[in-house]
GROMACS .gro file of C-alpha atoms in nm:
model
  296
    1MET     CA    1  -3.328   2.723  -0.166
    2CYS     CA    2  -3.372   2.676  -0.541
    3ARG     CA    3  -3.070   2.894  -0.607
    4VAL     CA    4  -2.858   2.683  -0.370
    5VAL     CA    5  -2.969   2.356  -0.529
    6ASP     CA    6  -2.913   2.495  -0.881
    7LEU     CA    7  -2.561   2.603  -0.787
    8GLN     CA    8  -2.483   2.262  -0.643
    9GLN     CA    9  -2.615   2.087  -0.951
   10ALA     CA   10  -2.407   2.312  -1.175
   11VAL     CA   11  -2.090   2.242  -0.977
   12LEU     CA   12  -2.151   1.867  -0.977
   13ALA     CA   13  -2.245   1.863  -1.346
   14LYS     CA   14  -1.919   2.038  -1.434
   15ASN     CA   15  -1.728   1.787  -1.224
   16ASP     CA   16  -1.905   1.496  -1.395
   17ALA     CA   17  -1.807   1.630  -1.737
   18CYS     CA   18  -1.443   1.664  -1.630
   19ALA     CA   19  -1.449   1.315  -1.476
   20HIS     CA   20  -1.588   1.166  -1.797
   21THR     CA   21  -1.309   1.322  -2.001
   22LEU     CA   22  -1.044   1.220  -1.748
   23ARG     CA   23  -1.173   0.862  -1.742
   24GLU     CA   24  -1.158   0.838  -2.122
   25ASP     CA   25  -0.811   0.992  -2.141
   26LEU     CA   26  -0.667   0.761  -1.877
   27ALA     CA   27  -0.836   0.453  -2.023
   28ALA     CA   28  -0.686   0.535  -2.362
   29ARG     CA   29  -0.338   0.515  -2.208
   30GLY     CA   30  -0.419   0.197  -2.017
   31THR     CA   31  -0.449   0.350  -1.670
   32ALA     CA   32  -0.726   0.270  -1.423
   33VAL     CA   33  -0.803   0.493  -1.124
   34VAL     CA   34  -0.881   0.356  -0.778
   35ASN     CA   35  -1.048   0.610  -0.549
   36LEU     CA   36  -1.006   0.535  -0.176
   37LEU     CA   37  -1.250   0.700   0.065
   38SER     CA   38  -1.261   0.673   0.443
   39SER     CA   39  -1.278   0.862   0.769
   40PRO     CA   40  -0.954   0.998   0.917
   41GLY     CA   41  -0.760   0.731   1.104
   42SER     CA   42  -0.913   0.434   0.925
   43GLY     CA   43  -0.571   0.296   0.837
   44LYS     CA   44  -0.596   0.346   0.461
   45THR     CA   45  -0.244   0.491   0.432
   46ALA     CA   46  -0.090   0.188   0.605
   47LEU     CA   47  -0.294  -0.050   0.389
   48LEU     CA   48  -0.213   0.140   0.070
   49GLU     CA   49   0.158   0.137   0.149
   50ARG     CA   50   0.149  -0.242   0.169
   51GLU     CA   51  -0.042  -0.269  -0.159
   52LEU     CA   52   0.200  -0.035  -0.339
   53THR     CA   53   0.499  -0.228  -0.203
   54LEU     CA   54   0.344  -0.553  -0.323
   55ALA     CA   55   0.277  -0.403  -0.667
   56ARG     CA   56   0.641  -0.297  -0.697
   57SER     CA   57   0.760  -0.645  -0.599
   58ARG     CA   58   0.544  -0.783  -0.881
   59ASP     CA   59   0.678  -0.525  -1.129
   60ILE     CA   60   0.331  -0.376  -1.176
   61PRO     CA   61   0.358  -0.007  -1.273
   62VAL     CA   62   0.148   0.181  -1.019
   63ALA     CA   63   0.143   0.533  -0.878
   64ALA     CA   64  -0.032   0.706  -0.589
   65LEU     CA   65  -0.167   1.055  -0.526
   66THR     CA   66  -0.267   1.143  -0.172
   67ALA     CA   67  -0.470   1.446  -0.068
   68ASP     CA   68  -0.477   1.624   0.267
   69LEU     CA   69  -0.562   1.968   0.399
   70ALA     CA   70  -0.210   2.001   0.536
   71THR     CA   71   0.123   1.817   0.583
   72GLU     CA   72   0.305   1.580   0.350
   73ASN     CA   73   0.308   1.296   0.603
   74ASP     CA   74   0.112   1.049   0.392
   75ALA     CA   75   0.327   1.103   0.082
   76VAL     CA   76   0.639   1.042   0.288
   77ARG     CA   77   0.496   0.712   0.411
   78LEU     CA   78   0.372   0.597   0.070
   79ALA     CA   79   0.700   0.688  -0.099
   80ARG     CA   80   0.870   0.420   0.110
   81SER     CA   81   0.711   0.170  -0.131
   82GLY     CA   82   0.938   0.299  -0.407
   83VAL     CA   83   0.658   0.391  -0.649
   84PRO     CA   84   0.583   0.741  -0.784
   85VAL     CA   85   0.391   0.939  -0.522
   86LYS     CA   86   0.249   1.292  -0.520
   87GLN     CA   87   0.104   1.484  -0.227
   88VAL     CA   88  -0.177   1.730  -0.299
   89LEU     CA   89  -0.251   1.992  -0.034
   90THR     CA   90  -0.605   2.120  -0.075
   91ASP     CA   91  -0.566   2.433   0.141
   92GLY     CA   92  -0.884   2.361   0.334
   93LEU     CA   93  -1.096   2.205   0.059
   94CYS     CA   94  -1.262   1.893   0.201
   95HIS     CA   95  -1.244   1.680  -0.114
   96LEU     CA   96  -1.074   1.630  -0.448
   97GLU     CA   97  -1.244   1.722  -0.775
   98ALA     CA   98  -1.190   1.581  -1.123
   99GLU     CA   99  -1.054   1.904  -1.274
  100MET     CA  100  -0.814   1.946  -0.982
  101LEU     CA  101  -0.697   1.586  -1.015
  102GLY     CA  102  -0.641   1.618  -1.389
  103GLY     CA  103  -0.427   1.925  -1.337
  104HIS     CA  104  -0.203   1.747  -1.087
  105LEU     CA  105  -0.165   1.440  -1.310
  106ASN     CA  106  -0.064   1.644  -1.613
  107GLY     CA  107   0.308   1.607  -1.669
  108TRP     CA  108   0.359   1.389  -1.361
  109LEU     CA  109   0.190   1.051  -1.408
  110PRO     CA  110   0.432   0.803  -1.571
  111ALA     CA  111   0.315   0.690  -1.914
  112ASP     CA  112   0.322   0.320  -1.833
  113THR     CA  113   0.110   0.344  -1.515
  114ARG     CA  114  -0.147   0.065  -1.500
  115LEU     CA  115  -0.308   0.167  -1.171
  116LEU     CA  116  -0.334   0.508  -1.009
  117PHE     CA  117  -0.441   0.494  -0.644
  118ILE     CA  118  -0.606   0.811  -0.512
  119GLU     CA  119  -0.607   0.851  -0.135
  120ASN     CA  120  -0.886   1.104  -0.100
  121VAL     CA  121  -0.918   1.355   0.184
  122GLY     CA  122  -1.015   1.177   0.507
  123ASN     CA  123  -1.390   1.238   0.526
  124LEU     CA  124  -1.698   1.044   0.415
  125VAL     CA  125  -1.924   1.337   0.326
  126CYS     CA  126  -1.809   1.563   0.041
  127PRO     CA  127  -1.575   1.318  -0.139
  128ALA     CA  128  -1.867   1.079  -0.184
  129SER     CA  129  -2.037   1.319  -0.426
  130TYR     CA  130  -1.740   1.379  -0.655
  131ASP     CA  131  -1.654   1.144  -0.939
  132LEU     CA  132  -1.279   1.147  -1.007
  133GLY     CA  133  -1.294   0.942  -1.325
  134GLU     CA  134  -1.233   0.628  -1.121
  135THR     CA  135  -1.267   0.272  -1.242
  136LEU     CA  136  -1.304   0.144  -0.889
  137ARG     CA  137  -1.432   0.323  -0.580
  138ILE     CA  138  -1.334   0.163  -0.251
  139VAL     CA  139  -1.474   0.274   0.085
  140LEU     CA  140  -1.282   0.170   0.397
  141ALA     CA  141  -1.393   0.151   0.760
  142SER     CA  142  -1.191   0.033   1.058
  143VAL     CA  143  -1.327  -0.201   1.322
  144THR     CA  144  -1.303   0.085   1.574
  145GLU     CA  145  -1.559   0.300   1.391
  146GLY     CA  146  -1.870   0.102   1.475
  147GLU     CA  147  -2.094  -0.137   1.284
  148ASP     CA  148  -2.343   0.139   1.198
  149LYS     CA  149  -2.095   0.340   0.987
  150PRO     CA  150  -2.266   0.241   0.656
  151LEU     CA  151  -2.600   0.361   0.789
  152LYS     CA  152  -2.456   0.696   0.899
  153TYR     CA  153  -2.287   0.761   0.563
  154PRO     CA  154  -2.521   0.602   0.307
  155THR     CA  155  -2.392   0.796   0.006
  156ALA     CA  156  -2.030   0.695   0.061
  157PHE     CA  157  -2.110   0.329   0.120
  158GLY     CA  158  -2.400   0.326  -0.124
  159LEU     CA  159  -2.180   0.421  -0.419
  160ALA     CA  160  -1.890   0.188  -0.337
  161HIS     CA  161  -1.775  -0.083  -0.576
  162LEU     CA  162  -1.593  -0.252  -0.287
  163VAL     CA  163  -1.602  -0.212   0.093
  164VAL     CA  164  -1.290  -0.282   0.298
  165VAL     CA  165  -1.275  -0.339   0.674
  166THR     CA  166  -0.938  -0.245   0.826
  167LYS     CA  167  -0.756  -0.319   1.154
  168THR     CA  168  -0.916  -0.661   1.192
  169ASP     CA  169  -0.629  -0.766   1.419
  170ILE     CA  170  -0.796  -0.567   1.701
  171ALA     CA  171  -1.156  -0.665   1.617
  172ASP     CA  172  -1.196  -0.877   1.928
  173ALA     CA  173  -1.051  -0.608   2.152
  174VAL     CA  174  -1.313  -0.355   2.040
  175SER     CA  175  -1.597  -0.612   2.017
  176PHE     CA  176  -1.649  -0.554   1.645
  177ASP     CA  177  -1.958  -0.736   1.521
  178GLU     CA  178  -1.868  -0.839   1.165
  179ALA     CA  179  -2.209  -0.991   1.092
  180GLU     CA  180  -2.389  -0.669   1.190
  181PHE     CA  181  -2.152  -0.458   0.985
  182ARG     CA  182  -2.204  -0.678   0.678
  183ALA     CA  183  -2.581  -0.662   0.726
  184ASN     CA  184  -2.571  -0.282   0.738
  185VAL     CA  185  -2.358  -0.268   0.425
  186GLU     CA  186  -2.604  -0.498   0.251
  187ARG     CA  187  -2.894  -0.269   0.346
  188ILE     CA  188  -2.724   0.029   0.182
  189ASN     CA  189  -2.547  -0.143  -0.109
  190PRO     CA  190  -2.688  -0.490  -0.182
  191GLY     CA  191  -2.440  -0.732  -0.334
  192VAL     CA  192  -2.122  -0.530  -0.276
  193GLU     CA  193  -1.818  -0.732  -0.170
  194VAL     CA  194  -1.676  -0.677   0.180
  195VAL     CA  195  -1.306  -0.755   0.228
  196LEU     CA  196  -1.136  -0.793   0.567
  197THR     CA  197  -0.782  -0.657   0.606
  198SER     CA  198  -0.513  -0.587   0.860
  199ALA     CA  199  -0.203  -0.398   0.757
  200ARG     CA  200  -0.032  -0.507   1.078
  201ALA     CA  201  -0.116  -0.877   1.056
  202GLY     CA  202  -0.109  -0.904   0.679
  203GLU     CA  203  -0.469  -1.021   0.644
  204GLY     CA  204  -0.606  -0.943   0.299
  205ASP     CA  205  -0.265  -0.853   0.153
  206GLY     CA  206  -0.303  -0.796  -0.220
  207ALA     CA  207  -0.684  -0.782  -0.211
  208LEU     CA  208  -0.706  -0.420  -0.326
  209LEU     CA  209  -0.435  -0.472  -0.587
  210ASP     CA  210  -0.598  -0.785  -0.729
  211ARG     CA  211  -0.945  -0.627  -0.746
  212ALA     CA  212  -0.804  -0.314  -0.909
  213LEU     CA  213  -0.606  -0.506  -1.170
  214ALA     CA  214  -0.911  -0.716  -1.254
  215ALA     CA  215  -1.125  -0.404  -1.302
  216ARG     CA  216  -0.851  -0.244  -1.512
  217ASP     CA  217  -0.843  -0.553  -1.735
  218GLY     CA  218  -1.219  -0.544  -1.792
  219ALA     CA  219  -1.361  -0.770  -1.522
  220PRO     CA  220  -1.720  -0.679  -1.423
  221VAL     CA  221  -1.741  -0.420  -1.145
  222HIS     CA  222  -2.024  -0.419  -0.893
  223ILE     CA  223  -2.290  -0.165  -0.988
  224PRO     CA  224  -2.452  -0.017  -0.675
  225VAL     CA  225  -2.829   0.011  -0.663
  226MET     CA  226  -2.790   0.382  -0.591
  227THR     CA  227  -2.600   0.418  -0.919
  228ARG     CA  228  -2.849   0.214  -1.119
  229LYS     CA  229  -3.133   0.441  -1.008
  230SER     CA  230  -2.951   0.754  -1.120
  231HIS     CA  231  -2.984   0.913  -1.461
  232HIS     CA  232  -2.605   0.950  -1.467
  233VAL     CA  233  -2.556   0.578  -1.533
  234HIS     CA  234  -2.736   0.345  -1.770
  235ASP     CA  235  -2.905   0.045  -1.613
  236ALA     CA  236  -2.707  -0.278  -1.625
  237GLY     CA  237  -2.952  -0.413  -1.883
  238ASP     CA  238  -2.896  -0.127  -2.126
  239ASP     CA  239  -2.685  -0.165  -2.437
  240GLN     CA  240  -2.511   0.163  -2.368
  241PRO     CA  241  -2.168   0.160  -2.201
  242HIS     CA  242  -2.136   0.245  -1.831
  243ASP     CA  243  -1.936   0.560  -1.875
  244GLU     CA  244  -1.979   0.684  -1.520
  245SER     CA  245  -1.865   0.487  -1.217
  246ARG     CA  246  -2.085   0.673  -0.971
  247SER     CA  247  -2.363   0.925  -0.939
  248HIS     CA  248  -2.488   1.194  -0.707
  249ASP     CA  249  -2.762   1.142  -0.456
  250GLU     CA  250  -3.077   1.273  -0.619
  251GLY     CA  251  -3.154   1.462  -0.299
  252HIS     CA  252  -2.803   1.594  -0.240
  253THR     CA  253  -2.832   1.948  -0.104
  254HIS     CA  254  -2.578   1.956   0.182
  255ASP     CA  255  -2.818   2.156   0.397
  256GLU     CA  256  -2.758   1.925   0.690
  257SER     CA  257  -2.515   1.972   0.975
  258HIS     CA  258  -2.184   1.900   0.804
  259SER     CA  259  -1.928   1.725   1.021
  260HIS     CA  260  -1.651   1.640   0.769
  261ASP     CA  261  -1.550   1.358   1.006
  262GLU     CA  262  -1.291   1.594   1.151
  263GLY     CA  263  -1.450   1.636   1.490
  264HIS     CA  264  -1.607   1.976   1.424
  265THR     CA  265  -1.949   2.065   1.292
  266HIS     CA  266  -2.055   2.333   1.047
  267THR     CA  267  -2.427   2.410   1.057
  268HIS     CA  268  -2.450   2.622   0.749
  269THR     CA  269  -2.586   2.574   0.402
  270HIS     CA  270  -2.304   2.424   0.200
  271THR     CA  271  -2.322   2.563  -0.153
  272HIS     CA  272  -1.990   2.427  -0.280
  273THR     CA  273  -1.877   2.776  -0.376
  274HIS     CA  274  -1.543   2.671  -0.229
  275ALA     CA  275  -1.495   2.454  -0.538
  276SER     CA  276  -1.349   2.757  -0.713
  277ARG     CA  277  -1.054   2.736  -0.472
  278LYS     CA  278  -0.922   2.420  -0.639
  279GLN     CA  279  -0.667   2.621  -0.834
  280GLY     CA  280  -0.513   2.717  -0.502
  281SER     CA  281  -0.423   2.360  -0.412
  282HIS     CA  282  -0.065   2.259  -0.457
  283SER     CA  283   0.133   1.942  -0.463
  284HIS     CA  284   0.463   1.785  -0.376
  285THR     CA  285   0.615   1.488  -0.552
  286ALA     CA  286   0.774   1.255  -0.299
  287ASP     CA  287   1.106   1.112  -0.412
  288PRO     CA  288   1.183   0.784  -0.229
  289ASP     CA  289   1.557   0.864  -0.221
  290THR     CA  290   1.493   1.210  -0.081
  291VAL     CA  291   1.255   1.070   0.175
  292ALA     CA  292   1.507   0.807   0.282
  293SER     CA  293   1.784   1.062   0.331
  294SER     CA  294   1.560   1.309   0.514
  295ARG     CA  295   1.449   1.042   0.760
  296SER     CA  296   1.800   0.925   0.839
   0.00000   0.00000   0.00000
């Protein structure tokens, strides 16, 4: 068991170092990273498309990178906004890592980008443990997923700077209890803001964009209790800068039954040795003109 834990700590420590460097490099060029985490089917692609379209209408230079195990479907959808979009195919890896992200941004990300939105792999387990050098981490949950979602995935929700509820236009139809959901979020991450959105109805339009721009311009970002307790981040009362936007669970061993939110369960000890596969991931840059012609 010690060997497994040591290996995990080594992998995560390497990722943290890469994330720190990536964060500094992007900040130096005026770019803030927004890391979006959710289960599959939460509606984050639809919501992100609206936010990117709004950013373009306001002449705000933004870009988006979306990660999936397979298909370029999300990049095709996001490219309709007219902003630079890249699809990363992870070839089975259940999360993005900082070194992988940096490699895909090199030579692609436009120099004037103010905000880079990262649509992480759809899953609330592994991505929660990996810092991507983000300025803002947003966790999304749809009204169809149940009010207890924050309690089931405490690391994902516990490290969020912002929590977004999606598909509120069908909240009544699925008997979504907003008060209970908010109470559960508060138990895991006291003080974090919860924003209600509906890509279909337009509720909350611009909320993600406005919060991201504010964080990019230096507005205070919520510091989760889980982060404050970690040695990775200085306490809010310290004089030292908050270089890291998140931290690992101190007890993170991934020995539990690992569902990946994909509907299947792996009951094996997860050592993260698959992290070495990141060089095998590949990407596709979605050109809005090409997308438009291919869909006609």
